[in-house]
Amino acid sequence: MRLPRPLHPGAWWLWALGLAAAASRTTNPLLLGLVIAVAGYVVAAWRTPAPWARSYAAFLRLGLAVIVFRVLVTALFGAPQPGTVLLELPQAPLPGWALGVRIGGPVTAEALAAAAYEGLRLATLLACVGAANALVNPSRLLRCLPPALYEVGVAAVVAMTFAPQLLLSVRRVRAARRLRGRPDRGLRGLRGVAMPVLHEALERSLELAASMDARGYGRRAVTSAGARRLTAALLLGGLAGVCVGMYGLLDSSSPALLGLPALAAGVGAAGAGLLLAGRRTVRTRYRPDPWSRPEWAVSACGATAAASVIATGVLDPAGLLPSTSPLAWPPLPWPAALGVLAGFAPAWLAPPLPAAERRPAAHGVEAKGKQ
C-alpha cells in the first residue's frame, strides 16, 4: 500500500523535460500531438485545486497563439515556396536594396504546413513546461534547490508563478465588475480590468519583498576574500569548459581534447564552484522531500520518451521530419510513439496525494495566491 505524499518536484520536472526533449527532436504533428495528449492526461489526473494547477490551459492557449502567429508571418513575409497555391495576397513593391524580402504574394499549402509544424513544435514545448508548472508547488521546488542556486531559484519561481497569479487577478477583477453590473469584456472592460490588476500586482510584489526580507533572503555567511576569488574562478572556468566542450562535441573537425574531456573538466570545475558557493548560503531544510522508487520511475518515463525519439532520429530520421514539399500525410514512427506513450505511466506510478492537497483552497487563501 502506498502512503499518500506529494511526489518530489524534481521528478515531475525531469518527466516534463524528457517530453520536451522528445518534442524538440521532431516536427511530426502526430508525435507532437501525442506528447500534448500525454502531458494533458497526467495533468488532469494529478491536478490539485491550487492556483498554479490552472496554468496548463494558459500555456495551451499561448501555444495556439504561437502557431497562428507563425502561420501568419509565413503567409505575409515568408520566402516563396513552390507548390499548391491556396490564395494570392496583394504583393507590395519593395526597393532594390530589399532584395530577398517579400510582402504578400502567393501562399502555398506547403509553406503553411511547414510553418504550422514548426509552430506546433514550439507549442508542444510550452505545453510541457506548462505541465510541470501545473503539477509542481513552486515553494517545494525552491526548497529542493542546492544552496548555491537558491537566489537564482527564487527569481525563477517568482517568474514561473507570474502567469497563474496574473490569471487569478484578472478572474477576480472581472468577477467583481460583473457583480457591480459593469462591463468585463471588450475594450471598456479591458480598461476597467487593467488598472486593478496592475495595482494588485504591485501590492503583491511589496508583500513578497517583505516576506523574503523577513526570511533572511540575501543574507550570507562570512567568507574570506580568497575563498570568494576561488569560487568565482571555478565557476567561470567551469562554464568556459562546458562551452568549449559542447563546441568540440558539435564540431567534428575540432581536436579530440576539445570534446568530452573539456566538457568533463568544465562540469567538474563548475560543480566544485557550486559546492563552495553553497557554503556561503546558510539555510536549513524542514522535512525535505524524499526521493525513492516513485520518483525514479516517473523520471525514467520522461527519459524513455526522450531516448526513444533520439534513437528513432538515428535509425529513421524521415519519420521525425515529415516532408512538406511535396506535401504528404506524416508517417507515425512506432518506436518513438511507444516511447512517448510511456509518459502516461506517471498517472499510475505517482503516490496518491494527501487529502489536504486534494481539497479546494479555502476562500481568501486562494485569493492571496498561496505565495
Short mmCIF file of N, CA and C in Angstrom, two decimals, residues 11-161:
data_model
loop_
_atom_site.label_atom_id
_atom_site.label_comp_id
_atom_site.label_asym_id
_atom_site.label_seq_id
_atom_site.Cartn_x
_atom_site.Cartn_y
_atom_site.Cartn_z
N ALA A 11 11.15 15.23 -9.78
CA ALA A 11 10.70 14.11 -10.63
C ALA A 11 9.71 14.59 -11.69
N TRP A 12 8.79 15.47 -11.27
CA TRP A 12 7.84 16.00 -12.26
C TRP A 12 8.57 16.81 -13.32
N TRP A 13 9.56 17.59 -12.91
CA TRP A 13 10.29 18.41 -13.89
C TRP A 13 11.13 17.54 -14.82
N LEU A 14 11.74 16.48 -14.29
CA LEU A 14 12.51 15.59 -15.17
C LEU A 14 11.59 14.90 -16.18
N TRP A 15 10.42 14.50 -15.71
CA TRP A 15 9.45 13.89 -16.64
C TRP A 15 9.04 14.88 -17.73
N ALA A 16 8.73 16.12 -17.33
CA ALA A 16 8.32 17.12 -18.33
C ALA A 16 9.47 17.47 -19.27
N LEU A 17 10.68 17.58 -18.73
CA LEU A 17 11.83 17.90 -19.60
C LEU A 17 12.12 16.75 -20.56
N GLY A 18 11.88 15.52 -20.13
CA GLY A 18 12.04 14.40 -21.06
C GLY A 18 11.06 14.50 -22.23
N LEU A 19 9.80 14.83 -21.92
CA LEU A 19 8.83 15.02 -23.00
C LEU A 19 9.22 16.20 -23.89
N ALA A 20 9.72 17.27 -23.28
CA ALA A 20 10.14 18.42 -24.08
C ALA A 20 11.34 18.08 -24.97
N ALA A 21 12.28 17.29 -24.44
CA ALA A 21 13.40 16.87 -25.27
C ALA A 21 12.93 16.02 -26.45
N ALA A 22 11.94 15.17 -26.21
CA ALA A 22 11.39 14.38 -27.31
C ALA A 22 10.73 15.28 -28.35
N ALA A 23 9.99 16.27 -27.89
CA ALA A 23 9.30 17.17 -28.83
C ALA A 23 10.28 18.03 -29.62
N SER A 24 11.40 18.37 -29.00
CA SER A 24 12.35 19.24 -29.69
C SER A 24 13.06 18.56 -30.85
N ARG A 25 12.98 17.22 -30.93
CA ARG A 25 13.70 16.49 -31.97
C ARG A 25 12.85 16.18 -33.19
N THR A 26 11.59 16.62 -33.20
CA THR A 26 10.70 16.23 -34.30
C THR A 26 9.76 17.37 -34.67
N THR A 27 9.30 17.33 -35.92
CA THR A 27 8.21 18.21 -36.35
C THR A 27 7.00 17.40 -36.79
N ASN A 28 7.02 16.11 -36.49
CA ASN A 28 5.90 15.25 -36.88
C ASN A 28 4.68 15.64 -36.05
N PRO A 29 3.59 16.10 -36.68
CA PRO A 29 2.44 16.55 -35.88
C PRO A 29 1.78 15.42 -35.11
N LEU A 30 1.89 14.19 -35.60
CA LEU A 30 1.29 13.08 -34.86
C LEU A 30 2.01 12.85 -33.53
N LEU A 31 3.35 12.88 -33.59
CA LEU A 31 4.11 12.71 -32.35
C LEU A 31 3.93 13.89 -31.41
N LEU A 32 3.92 15.10 -31.98
CA LEU A 32 3.75 16.28 -31.14
C LEU A 32 2.36 16.28 -30.49
N GLY A 33 1.36 15.91 -31.24
CA GLY A 33 0.02 15.81 -30.65
C GLY A 33 -0.03 14.75 -29.56
N LEU A 34 0.72 13.67 -29.75
CA LEU A 34 0.77 12.62 -28.72
C LEU A 34 1.43 13.13 -27.45
N VAL A 35 2.49 13.92 -27.60
CA VAL A 35 3.16 14.49 -26.42
C VAL A 35 2.20 15.41 -25.65
N ILE A 36 1.45 16.24 -26.39
CA ILE A 36 0.49 17.13 -25.72
C ILE A 36 -0.59 16.33 -25.01
N ALA A 37 -1.05 15.24 -25.64
CA ALA A 37 -2.08 14.41 -25.01
C ALA A 37 -1.55 13.75 -23.74
N VAL A 38 -0.31 13.27 -23.80
CA VAL A 38 0.28 12.64 -22.61
C VAL A 38 0.39 13.64 -21.47
N ALA A 39 0.93 14.82 -21.78
CA ALA A 39 1.08 15.84 -20.73
C ALA A 39 -0.28 16.26 -20.18
N GLY A 40 -1.26 16.44 -21.05
CA GLY A 40 -2.58 16.85 -20.60
C GLY A 40 -3.26 15.81 -19.74
N TYR A 41 -3.10 14.53 -20.08
CA TYR A 41 -3.74 13.47 -19.30
C TYR A 41 -3.15 13.40 -17.90
N VAL A 42 -1.83 13.46 -17.81
CA VAL A 42 -1.19 13.39 -16.49
C VAL A 42 -1.55 14.60 -15.65
N VAL A 43 -1.61 15.77 -16.28
CA VAL A 43 -2.01 16.98 -15.53
C VAL A 43 -3.44 16.83 -15.03
N ALA A 44 -4.34 16.31 -15.89
CA ALA A 44 -5.73 16.14 -15.46
C ALA A 44 -5.84 15.12 -14.34
N ALA A 45 -4.97 14.11 -14.33
CA ALA A 45 -5.04 13.07 -13.31
C ALA A 45 -4.50 13.56 -11.96
N TRP A 46 -3.51 14.45 -11.96
CA TRP A 46 -2.85 14.85 -10.72
C TRP A 46 -2.98 16.32 -10.41
N ARG A 47 -3.88 17.00 -11.09
CA ARG A 47 -4.03 18.42 -10.83
C ARG A 47 -4.70 18.65 -9.48
N THR A 48 -4.23 19.62 -8.75
CA THR A 48 -4.79 19.98 -7.46
C THR A 48 -5.59 21.27 -7.60
N PRO A 49 -6.37 21.63 -6.57
CA PRO A 49 -7.10 22.91 -6.66
C PRO A 49 -6.22 24.14 -6.48
N ALA A 50 -4.92 23.98 -6.36
CA ALA A 50 -4.03 25.11 -6.14
C ALA A 50 -4.02 26.05 -7.34
N PRO A 51 -3.69 27.33 -7.13
CA PRO A 51 -3.72 28.29 -8.24
C PRO A 51 -2.79 27.93 -9.39
N TRP A 52 -1.58 27.42 -9.07
CA TRP A 52 -0.64 27.12 -10.15
C TRP A 52 -1.09 25.94 -11.01
N ALA A 53 -2.05 25.14 -10.51
CA ALA A 53 -2.51 23.98 -11.27
C ALA A 53 -3.33 24.39 -12.49
N ARG A 54 -3.75 25.66 -12.56
CA ARG A 54 -4.55 26.10 -13.71
C ARG A 54 -3.69 26.67 -14.82
N SER A 55 -2.40 26.61 -14.68
CA SER A 55 -1.54 27.25 -15.68
C SER A 55 -1.42 26.44 -16.97
N TYR A 56 -1.80 25.15 -16.93
CA TYR A 56 -1.62 24.33 -18.14
C TYR A 56 -2.50 24.86 -19.28
N ALA A 57 -3.75 25.20 -18.97
CA ALA A 57 -4.64 25.74 -20.01
C ALA A 57 -4.09 27.04 -20.58
N ALA A 58 -3.50 27.86 -19.72
CA ALA A 58 -2.93 29.13 -20.21
C ALA A 58 -1.76 28.87 -21.16
N PHE A 59 -0.93 27.88 -20.85
CA PHE A 59 0.18 27.57 -21.74
C PHE A 59 -0.34 26.98 -23.06
N LEU A 60 -1.45 26.23 -23.02
CA LEU A 60 -2.02 25.71 -24.27
C LEU A 60 -2.52 26.85 -25.15
N ARG A 61 -3.18 27.83 -24.53
CA ARG A 61 -3.65 28.98 -25.31
C ARG A 61 -2.47 29.76 -25.88
N LEU A 62 -1.42 29.89 -25.09
CA LEU A 62 -0.23 30.58 -25.60
C LEU A 62 0.38 29.82 -26.78
N GLY A 63 0.40 28.50 -26.68
CA GLY A 63 0.91 27.71 -27.79
C GLY A 63 0.07 27.86 -29.04
N LEU A 64 -1.26 27.92 -28.87
CA LEU A 64 -2.13 28.13 -30.03
C LEU A 64 -1.85 29.49 -30.68
N ALA A 65 -1.63 30.49 -29.85
CA ALA A 65 -1.30 31.81 -30.40
C ALA A 65 0.03 31.77 -31.15
N VAL A 66 0.99 31.00 -30.66
CA VAL A 66 2.28 30.88 -31.35
C VAL A 66 2.09 30.25 -32.73
N ILE A 67 1.25 29.23 -32.82
CA ILE A 67 1.02 28.58 -34.11
C ILE A 67 0.38 29.56 -35.10
N VAL A 68 -0.64 30.26 -34.63
CA VAL A 68 -1.33 31.21 -35.52
C VAL A 68 -0.36 32.30 -35.98
N PHE A 69 0.44 32.82 -35.05
CA PHE A 69 1.40 33.87 -35.40
C PHE A 69 2.43 33.36 -36.40
N ARG A 70 2.90 32.14 -36.18
CA ARG A 70 3.92 31.57 -37.10
C ARG A 70 3.35 31.41 -38.51
N VAL A 71 2.10 30.97 -38.60
CA VAL A 71 1.49 30.78 -39.92
C VAL A 71 1.25 32.13 -40.59
N LEU A 72 0.78 33.11 -39.84
CA LEU A 72 0.52 34.42 -40.42
C LEU A 72 1.81 35.07 -40.93
N VAL A 73 2.88 34.97 -40.15
CA VAL A 73 4.15 35.56 -40.58
C VAL A 73 4.64 34.89 -41.85
N THR A 74 4.50 33.57 -41.93
CA THR A 74 4.91 32.87 -43.15
C THR A 74 4.08 33.31 -44.34
N ALA A 75 2.77 33.45 -44.14
CA ALA A 75 1.91 33.85 -45.26
C ALA A 75 2.23 35.26 -45.75
N LEU A 76 2.60 36.15 -44.84
CA LEU A 76 2.81 37.54 -45.23
C LEU A 76 4.24 37.82 -45.67
N PHE A 77 5.22 37.23 -44.96
CA PHE A 77 6.62 37.59 -45.20
C PHE A 77 7.49 36.40 -45.59
N GLY A 78 6.94 35.22 -45.65
CA GLY A 78 7.76 34.04 -45.92
C GLY A 78 8.33 34.02 -47.33
N ALA A 79 9.44 33.28 -47.46
CA ALA A 79 10.06 33.14 -48.78
C ALA A 79 9.15 32.32 -49.70
N PRO A 80 9.15 32.62 -50.99
CA PRO A 80 8.31 31.85 -51.92
C PRO A 80 8.68 30.37 -51.92
N GLN A 81 7.67 29.54 -51.89
CA GLN A 81 7.90 28.09 -51.91
C GLN A 81 6.97 27.48 -52.94
N PRO A 82 7.51 26.74 -53.89
CA PRO A 82 6.64 26.16 -54.93
C PRO A 82 5.69 25.13 -54.34
N GLY A 83 4.55 25.01 -55.02
CA GLY A 83 3.55 24.04 -54.56
C GLY A 83 2.15 24.48 -54.93
N THR A 84 1.20 23.98 -54.18
CA THR A 84 -0.21 24.26 -54.43
C THR A 84 -0.57 25.63 -53.87
N VAL A 85 -0.94 26.57 -54.76
CA VAL A 85 -1.27 27.93 -54.33
C VAL A 85 -2.69 27.94 -53.77
N LEU A 86 -2.81 28.35 -52.49
CA LEU A 86 -4.12 28.42 -51.84
C LEU A 86 -4.78 29.76 -52.06
N LEU A 87 -4.02 30.84 -51.98
CA LEU A 87 -4.57 32.17 -52.22
C LEU A 87 -3.44 33.10 -52.66
N GLU A 88 -3.84 34.17 -53.30
CA GLU A 88 -2.88 35.14 -53.84
C GLU A 88 -3.08 36.46 -53.11
N LEU A 89 -2.13 36.81 -52.22
CA LEU A 89 -2.22 38.07 -51.49
C LEU A 89 -1.63 39.19 -52.33
N PRO A 90 -2.14 40.41 -52.18
CA PRO A 90 -1.54 41.56 -52.88
C PRO A 90 -0.07 41.73 -52.46
N GLN A 91 0.80 41.86 -53.44
CA GLN A 91 2.23 41.95 -53.15
C GLN A 91 2.69 43.39 -53.20
N ALA A 92 3.34 43.85 -52.13
CA ALA A 92 3.82 45.23 -52.05
C ALA A 92 5.17 45.34 -52.76
N PRO A 93 5.33 46.34 -53.63
CA PRO A 93 6.64 46.52 -54.29
C PRO A 93 7.67 47.05 -53.30
N LEU A 94 8.88 46.52 -53.36
CA LEU A 94 9.96 46.90 -52.45
C LEU A 94 11.14 47.42 -53.26
N PRO A 95 11.95 48.30 -52.67
CA PRO A 95 13.13 48.82 -53.40
C PRO A 95 14.16 47.73 -53.65
N GLY A 96 15.13 48.06 -54.47
CA GLY A 96 16.12 47.07 -54.88
C GLY A 96 16.98 46.56 -53.74
N TRP A 97 17.26 47.45 -52.73
CA TRP A 97 18.12 47.01 -51.62
C TRP A 97 17.43 46.01 -50.72
N ALA A 98 16.13 45.85 -50.88
CA ALA A 98 15.40 44.86 -50.08
C ALA A 98 15.22 43.56 -50.84
N LEU A 99 16.20 43.24 -51.67
CA LEU A 99 16.11 42.02 -52.45
C LEU A 99 16.09 40.80 -51.52
N GLY A 100 15.18 39.91 -51.76
CA GLY A 100 15.04 38.72 -50.91
C GLY A 100 13.94 38.84 -49.89
N VAL A 101 13.43 40.08 -49.68
CA VAL A 101 12.33 40.28 -48.74
C VAL A 101 11.04 40.34 -49.53
N ARG A 102 10.00 39.72 -49.01
CA ARG A 102 8.74 39.69 -49.74
C ARG A 102 7.61 40.04 -48.78
N ILE A 103 6.66 40.82 -49.27
CA ILE A 103 5.45 41.13 -48.51
C ILE A 103 4.27 40.77 -49.40
N GLY A 104 3.49 39.78 -48.97
CA GLY A 104 2.38 39.32 -49.78
C GLY A 104 2.82 38.34 -50.85
N GLY A 105 1.97 38.14 -51.86
CA GLY A 105 2.29 37.19 -52.91
C GLY A 105 1.54 35.88 -52.74
N PRO A 106 1.88 34.88 -53.54
CA PRO A 106 1.16 33.60 -53.46
C PRO A 106 1.49 32.86 -52.17
N VAL A 107 0.46 32.25 -51.60
CA VAL A 107 0.61 31.45 -50.37
C VAL A 107 0.33 30.00 -50.73
N THR A 108 1.31 29.16 -50.51
CA THR A 108 1.17 27.75 -50.88
C THR A 108 0.87 26.90 -49.65
N ALA A 109 0.25 25.77 -49.91
CA ALA A 109 -0.08 24.83 -48.82
C ALA A 109 1.18 24.27 -48.20
N GLU A 110 2.23 24.07 -49.01
CA GLU A 110 3.48 23.53 -48.48
C GLU A 110 4.12 24.48 -47.47
N ALA A 111 4.13 25.78 -47.79
CA ALA A 111 4.72 26.76 -46.87
C ALA A 111 3.92 26.85 -45.58
N LEU A 112 2.59 26.84 -45.68
CA LEU A 112 1.76 26.91 -44.47
C LEU A 112 1.94 25.66 -43.61
N ALA A 113 2.06 24.49 -44.26
CA ALA A 113 2.25 23.27 -43.49
C ALA A 113 3.58 23.28 -42.73
N ALA A 114 4.64 23.73 -43.41
CA ALA A 114 5.94 23.80 -42.74
C ALA A 114 5.90 24.77 -41.55
N ALA A 115 5.23 25.91 -41.73
CA ALA A 115 5.12 26.87 -40.64
C ALA A 115 4.29 26.31 -39.49
N ALA A 116 3.21 25.61 -39.83
CA ALA A 116 2.37 25.03 -38.77
C ALA A 116 3.13 23.96 -38.00
N TYR A 117 3.92 23.15 -38.68
CA TYR A 117 4.72 22.12 -37.98
C TYR A 117 5.70 22.77 -37.01
N GLU A 118 6.40 23.82 -37.46
CA GLU A 118 7.36 24.48 -36.59
C GLU A 118 6.65 25.13 -35.40
N GLY A 119 5.51 25.77 -35.67
CA GLY A 119 4.75 26.38 -34.59
C GLY A 119 4.24 25.35 -33.60
N LEU A 120 3.82 24.19 -34.11
CA LEU A 120 3.32 23.13 -33.22
C LEU A 120 4.44 22.60 -32.33
N ARG A 121 5.65 22.54 -32.87
CA ARG A 121 6.76 22.08 -32.02
C ARG A 121 6.99 23.04 -30.86
N LEU A 122 6.99 24.33 -31.14
CA LEU A 122 7.16 25.30 -30.05
C LEU A 122 5.99 25.25 -29.08
N ALA A 123 4.78 25.08 -29.61
CA ALA A 123 3.61 24.98 -28.73
C ALA A 123 3.70 23.74 -27.83
N THR A 124 4.26 22.66 -28.35
CA THR A 124 4.41 21.45 -27.53
C THR A 124 5.42 21.67 -26.42
N LEU A 125 6.50 22.38 -26.72
CA LEU A 125 7.47 22.69 -25.67
C LEU A 125 6.81 23.53 -24.56
N LEU A 126 5.99 24.48 -24.97
CA LEU A 126 5.28 25.29 -23.97
C LEU A 126 4.32 24.43 -23.16
N ALA A 127 3.67 23.47 -23.80
CA ALA A 127 2.75 22.59 -23.07
C ALA A 127 3.50 21.75 -22.04
N CYS A 128 4.70 21.30 -22.37
CA CYS A 128 5.49 20.51 -21.41
C CYS A 128 5.88 21.36 -20.21
N VAL A 129 6.31 22.59 -20.47
CA VAL A 129 6.65 23.48 -19.36
C VAL A 129 5.40 23.80 -18.53
N GLY A 130 4.28 23.99 -19.22
CA GLY A 130 3.03 24.25 -18.51
C GLY A 130 2.60 23.08 -17.65
N ALA A 131 2.85 21.85 -18.13
CA ALA A 131 2.51 20.67 -17.33
C ALA A 131 3.32 20.63 -16.04
N ALA A 132 4.63 20.91 -16.15
CA ALA A 132 5.45 20.93 -14.94
C ALA A 132 5.00 22.03 -14.00
N ASN A 133 4.63 23.19 -14.54
CA ASN A 133 4.13 24.27 -13.70
C ASN A 133 2.85 23.89 -12.99
N ALA A 134 1.97 23.15 -13.69
CA ALA A 134 0.69 22.79 -13.10
C ALA A 134 0.81 21.71 -12.04
N LEU A 135 1.86 20.90 -12.10
CA LEU A 135 1.97 19.77 -11.19
C LEU A 135 2.84 20.06 -9.97
N VAL A 136 3.67 21.08 -10.05
CA VAL A 136 4.68 21.30 -9.01
C VAL A 136 4.34 22.53 -8.19
N ASN A 137 4.38 22.38 -6.89
CA ASN A 137 4.27 23.51 -5.98
C ASN A 137 5.57 24.31 -6.05
N PRO A 138 5.54 25.58 -6.48
CA PRO A 138 6.80 26.32 -6.65
C PRO A 138 7.60 26.44 -5.37
N SER A 139 6.94 26.57 -4.23
CA SER A 139 7.70 26.71 -2.98
C SER A 139 8.44 25.42 -2.64
N ARG A 140 7.83 24.27 -2.93
CA ARG A 140 8.52 22.99 -2.67
C ARG A 140 9.67 22.81 -3.64
N LEU A 141 9.50 23.26 -4.87
CA LEU A 141 10.61 23.19 -5.83
C LEU A 141 11.77 24.05 -5.36
N LEU A 142 11.47 25.20 -4.80
CA LEU A 142 12.53 26.08 -4.33
C LEU A 142 13.31 25.45 -3.18
N ARG A 143 12.62 24.71 -2.32
CA ARG A 143 13.30 24.08 -1.19
C ARG A 143 14.28 23.00 -1.62
N CYS A 144 14.06 22.43 -2.83
CA CYS A 144 14.90 21.33 -3.30
C CYS A 144 16.16 21.80 -4.00
N LEU A 145 16.27 23.08 -4.26
CA LEU A 145 17.45 23.56 -4.99
C LEU A 145 18.68 23.55 -4.11
N PRO A 146 19.87 23.36 -4.69
CA PRO A 146 21.11 23.47 -3.90
C PRO A 146 21.25 24.88 -3.34
N PRO A 147 21.94 25.01 -2.20
CA PRO A 147 22.07 26.35 -1.59
C PRO A 147 22.67 27.38 -2.53
N ALA A 148 23.61 26.96 -3.38
CA ALA A 148 24.26 27.94 -4.27
C ALA A 148 23.28 28.52 -5.29
N LEU A 149 22.24 27.78 -5.62
CA LEU A 149 21.27 28.24 -6.62
C LEU A 149 20.00 28.77 -5.98
N TYR A 150 20.03 28.99 -4.68
CA TYR A 150 18.79 29.38 -4.01
C TYR A 150 18.27 30.73 -4.52
N GLU A 151 19.15 31.71 -4.61
CA GLU A 151 18.69 33.04 -5.03
C GLU A 151 18.24 33.04 -6.48
N VAL A 152 18.96 32.31 -7.34
CA VAL A 152 18.51 32.18 -8.72
C VAL A 152 17.17 31.46 -8.77
N GLY A 153 17.03 30.46 -7.91
CA GLY A 153 15.77 29.72 -7.87
C GLY A 153 14.61 30.58 -7.44
N VAL A 154 14.85 31.47 -6.49
CA VAL A 154 13.77 32.37 -6.07
C VAL A 154 13.29 33.22 -7.24
N ALA A 155 14.24 33.76 -8.00
CA ALA A 155 13.85 34.56 -9.16
C ALA A 155 13.10 33.72 -10.19
N ALA A 156 13.55 32.47 -10.40
CA ALA A 156 12.87 31.61 -11.36
C ALA A 156 11.46 31.25 -10.89
N VAL A 157 11.32 30.98 -9.59
CA VAL A 157 10.00 30.62 -9.07
C VAL A 157 9.04 31.80 -9.18
N VAL A 158 9.53 32.99 -8.85
CA VAL A 158 8.67 34.17 -8.99
C VAL A 158 8.25 34.35 -10.45
N ALA A 159 9.18 34.10 -11.39
CA ALA A 159 8.83 34.23 -12.80
C ALA A 159 7.83 33.17 -13.23
N MET A 160 7.99 31.94 -12.71
CA MET A 160 7.08 30.86 -13.11
C MET A 160 5.68 31.06 -12.58
N THR A 161 5.54 31.69 -11.41
CA THR A 161 4.21 31.90 -10.85
C THR A 161 3.55 33.16 -11.37
#
